[in-house]
Amino acid sequence: MYIILVYDIKFDDDGKGEKILPKVFKICKKYLYHIQNSVFEGELTKSEIFKLRKELENVIRKDVDSIIVFQSRNERWLNKEFWGNKEDKTSNFL
């Protein structure tokens, strides 16, 4: 499956969000390519999606933080357009 994952970690006065954010980023980076601030993309198997979800659910606060996952059978079924600065971090591979 081709995945686009977007997350929003809320920062409160208690500082918990600031501790959660790097953990979420690190988990997402294990499975997907970081393409923009809180956005990741990549191909994952169903079992990898399951593992990613479980790891993230153990870190986020379900009452204030959110993660949205868009799934497609394949990247070719998704039209991706860049508006403004095209900072395509996935193009850095040789």
mmCIF file of N, CA and C in Angstrom, residues 48-91:
data_model
loop_
_atom_site.group_PDB
_atom_site.id
_atom_site.type_symbol
_atom_site.label_atom_id
_atom_site.label_comp_id
_atom_site.label_asym_id
_atom_site.label_seq_id
_atom_site.Cartn_x
_atom_site.Cartn_y
_atom_site.Cartn_z
ATOM 1 N N GLU A 48 3.412 -3.910 8.122
ATOM 2 C CA GLU A 48 4.171 -2.711 8.491
ATOM 3 C C GLU A 48 3.222 -1.590 8.937
ATOM 4 N N ILE A 49 2.083 -1.472 8.267
ATOM 5 C CA ILE A 49 1.078 -0.482 8.668
ATOM 6 C C ILE A 49 0.593 -0.784 10.078
ATOM 7 N N PHE A 50 0.349 -2.040 10.356
ATOM 8 C CA PHE A 50 -0.103 -2.468 11.682
ATOM 9 C C PHE A 50 0.947 -2.116 12.744
ATOM 10 N N LYS A 51 2.214 -2.417 12.476
ATOM 11 C CA LYS A 51 3.297 -2.112 13.426
ATOM 12 C C LYS A 51 3.427 -0.604 13.640
ATOM 13 N N LEU A 52 3.373 0.147 12.554
ATOM 14 C CA LEU A 52 3.461 1.608 12.647
ATOM 15 C C LEU A 52 2.342 2.153 13.516
ATOM 16 N N ARG A 53 1.139 1.672 13.267
ATOM 17 C CA ARG A 53 -0.015 2.139 14.042
ATOM 18 C C ARG A 53 0.144 1.838 15.533
ATOM 19 N N LYS A 54 0.562 0.624 15.845
ATOM 20 C CA LYS A 54 0.733 0.235 17.252
ATOM 21 C C LYS A 54 1.805 1.083 17.939
ATOM 22 N N GLU A 55 2.914 1.318 17.252
ATOM 23 C CA GLU A 55 3.974 2.133 17.845
ATOM 24 C C GLU A 55 3.492 3.556 18.108
ATOM 25 N N LEU A 56 2.777 4.123 17.131
ATOM 26 C CA LEU A 56 2.290 5.497 17.297
ATOM 27 C C LEU A 56 1.212 5.592 18.367
ATOM 28 N N GLU A 57 0.344 4.588 18.443
ATOM 29 C CA GLU A 57 -0.716 4.604 19.462
ATOM 30 C C GLU A 57 -0.136 4.544 20.874
ATOM 31 N N ASN A 58 1.039 3.962 21.020
ATOM 32 C CA ASN A 58 1.683 3.887 22.336
ATOM 33 C C ASN A 58 2.336 5.200 22.745
ATOM 34 N N VAL A 59 2.457 6.151 21.814
ATOM 35 C CA VAL A 59 3.151 7.406 22.086
ATOM 36 C C VAL A 59 2.197 8.598 22.144
ATOM 37 N N ILE A 60 1.245 8.661 21.228
ATOM 38 C CA ILE A 60 0.386 9.851 21.146
ATOM 39 C C ILE A 60 -0.667 9.868 22.252
ATOM 40 N N ARG A 61 -1.181 11.055 22.492
ATOM 41 C CA ARG A 61 -2.315 11.231 23.413
ATOM 42 C C ARG A 61 -3.573 11.245 22.540
ATOM 43 N N LYS A 62 -4.366 10.217 22.625
ATOM 44 C CA LYS A 62 -5.517 10.057 21.734
ATOM 45 C C LYS A 62 -6.573 11.144 21.886
ATOM 46 N N ASP A 63 -6.536 11.863 23.001
ATOM 47 C CA ASP A 63 -7.543 12.901 23.222
ATOM 48 C C ASP A 63 -7.140 14.264 22.648
ATOM 49 N N VAL A 64 -5.851 14.478 22.321
ATOM 50 C CA VAL A 64 -5.431 15.784 21.803
ATOM 51 C C VAL A 64 -4.587 15.715 20.531
ATOM 52 N N ASP A 65 -3.853 14.634 20.314
ATOM 53 C CA ASP A 65 -3.007 14.497 19.136
ATOM 54 C C ASP A 65 -3.779 13.762 18.037
ATOM 55 N N SER A 66 -3.382 14.009 16.789
ATOM 56 C CA SER A 66 -4.076 13.316 15.696
ATOM 57 C C SER A 66 -3.100 12.886 14.615
ATOM 58 N N ILE A 67 -3.437 11.765 14.000
ATOM 59 C CA ILE A 67 -2.686 11.232 12.868
ATOM 60 C C ILE A 67 -3.707 10.848 11.805
ATOM 61 N N ILE A 68 -3.451 11.286 10.581
ATOM 62 C CA ILE A 68 -4.310 10.917 9.457
ATOM 63 C C ILE A 68 -3.461 10.110 8.485
ATOM 64 N N VAL A 69 -3.985 8.966 8.055
ATOM 65 C CA VAL A 69 -3.278 8.107 7.107
ATOM 66 C C VAL A 69 -4.147 7.947 5.866
ATOM 67 N N PHE A 70 -3.583 8.355 4.732
ATOM 68 C CA PHE A 70 -4.237 8.162 3.442
ATOM 69 C C PHE A 70 -3.592 6.946 2.798
ATOM 70 N N GLN A 71 -4.425 6.039 2.272
ATOM 71 C CA GLN A 71 -3.904 4.821 1.664
ATOM 72 C C GLN A 71 -4.381 4.697 0.233
ATOM 73 N N SER A 72 -3.489 4.191 -0.603
ATOM 74 C CA SER A 72 -3.814 3.915 -1.995
ATOM 75 C C SER A 72 -3.140 2.601 -2.362
ATOM 76 N N ARG A 73 -3.701 1.895 -3.312
ATOM 77 C CA ARG A 73 -3.098 0.624 -3.713
ATOM 78 C C ARG A 73 -1.677 0.814 -4.219
ATOM 79 N N ASN A 74 -1.435 1.969 -4.871
ATOM 80 C CA ASN A 74 -0.141 2.215 -5.480
ATOM 81 C C ASN A 74 0.027 3.708 -5.683
ATOM 82 N N GLU A 75 1.257 4.184 -5.670
ATOM 83 C CA GLU A 75 1.514 5.613 -5.851
ATOM 84 C C GLU A 75 1.019 6.109 -7.203
ATOM 85 N N ARG A 76 1.011 5.245 -8.209
ATOM 86 C CA ARG A 76 0.585 5.677 -9.546
ATOM 87 C C ARG A 76 -0.893 6.068 -9.595
ATOM 88 N N TRP A 77 -1.671 5.663 -8.611
ATOM 89 C CA TRP A 77 -3.091 6.021 -8.551
ATOM 90 C C TRP A 77 -3.308 7.368 -7.876
ATOM 91 N N LEU A 78 -2.223 8.007 -7.512
ATOM 92 C CA LEU A 78 -2.308 9.271 -6.794
ATOM 93 C C LEU A 78 -1.597 10.351 -7.594
ATOM 94 N N ASN A 79 -2.283 11.424 -7.872
ATOM 95 C CA ASN A 79 -1.684 12.555 -8.569
ATOM 96 C C ASN A 79 -1.119 13.505 -7.521
ATOM 97 N N LYS A 80 0.190 13.722 -7.549
ATOM 98 C CA LYS A 80 0.844 14.588 -6.565
ATOM 99 C C LYS A 80 1.318 15.853 -7.266
ATOM 100 N N GLU A 81 0.879 16.995 -6.771
ATOM 101 C CA GLU A 81 1.261 18.289 -7.315
ATOM 102 C C GLU A 81 1.949 19.100 -6.235
ATOM 103 N N PHE A 82 2.938 19.873 -6.627
ATOM 104 C CA PHE A 82 3.589 20.788 -5.704
ATOM 105 C C PHE A 82 3.167 22.204 -6.052
ATOM 106 N N TRP A 83 2.724 22.940 -5.085
ATOM 107 C CA TRP A 83 2.388 24.356 -5.242
ATOM 108 C C TRP A 83 3.370 25.128 -4.383
ATOM 109 N N GLY A 84 4.005 26.120 -4.939
ATOM 110 C CA GLY A 84 5.010 26.861 -4.179
ATOM 111 C C GLY A 84 6.333 26.130 -4.216
ATOM 112 N N ASN A 85 7.087 26.193 -3.139
ATOM 113 C CA ASN A 85 8.417 25.615 -3.057
ATOM 114 C C ASN A 85 8.345 24.098 -3.117
ATOM 115 N N LYS A 86 9.007 23.514 -4.105
ATOM 116 C CA LYS A 86 9.032 22.058 -4.223
ATOM 117 C C LYS A 86 10.251 21.527 -3.484
ATOM 118 N N GLU A 87 10.052 21.155 -2.257
ATOM 119 C CA GLU A 87 11.133 20.607 -1.437
ATOM 120 C C GLU A 87 10.918 19.123 -1.358
ATOM 121 N N ASP A 88 11.253 18.433 -2.444
ATOM 122 C CA ASP A 88 11.040 16.991 -2.553
ATOM 123 C C ASP A 88 12.233 16.269 -1.949
ATOM 124 N N LYS A 89 12.147 15.940 -0.667
ATOM 125 C CA LYS A 89 13.260 15.319 0.042
ATOM 126 C C LYS A 89 13.501 13.894 -0.409
ATOM 127 N N THR A 90 12.545 13.276 -1.093
ATOM 128 C CA THR A 90 12.742 11.908 -1.566
ATOM 129 C C THR A 90 13.620 11.879 -2.799
ATOM 130 N N SER A 91 13.906 13.016 -3.421
ATOM 131 C CA SER A 91 14.727 13.037 -4.636
ATOM 132 C C SER A 91 16.216 13.075 -4.323
#
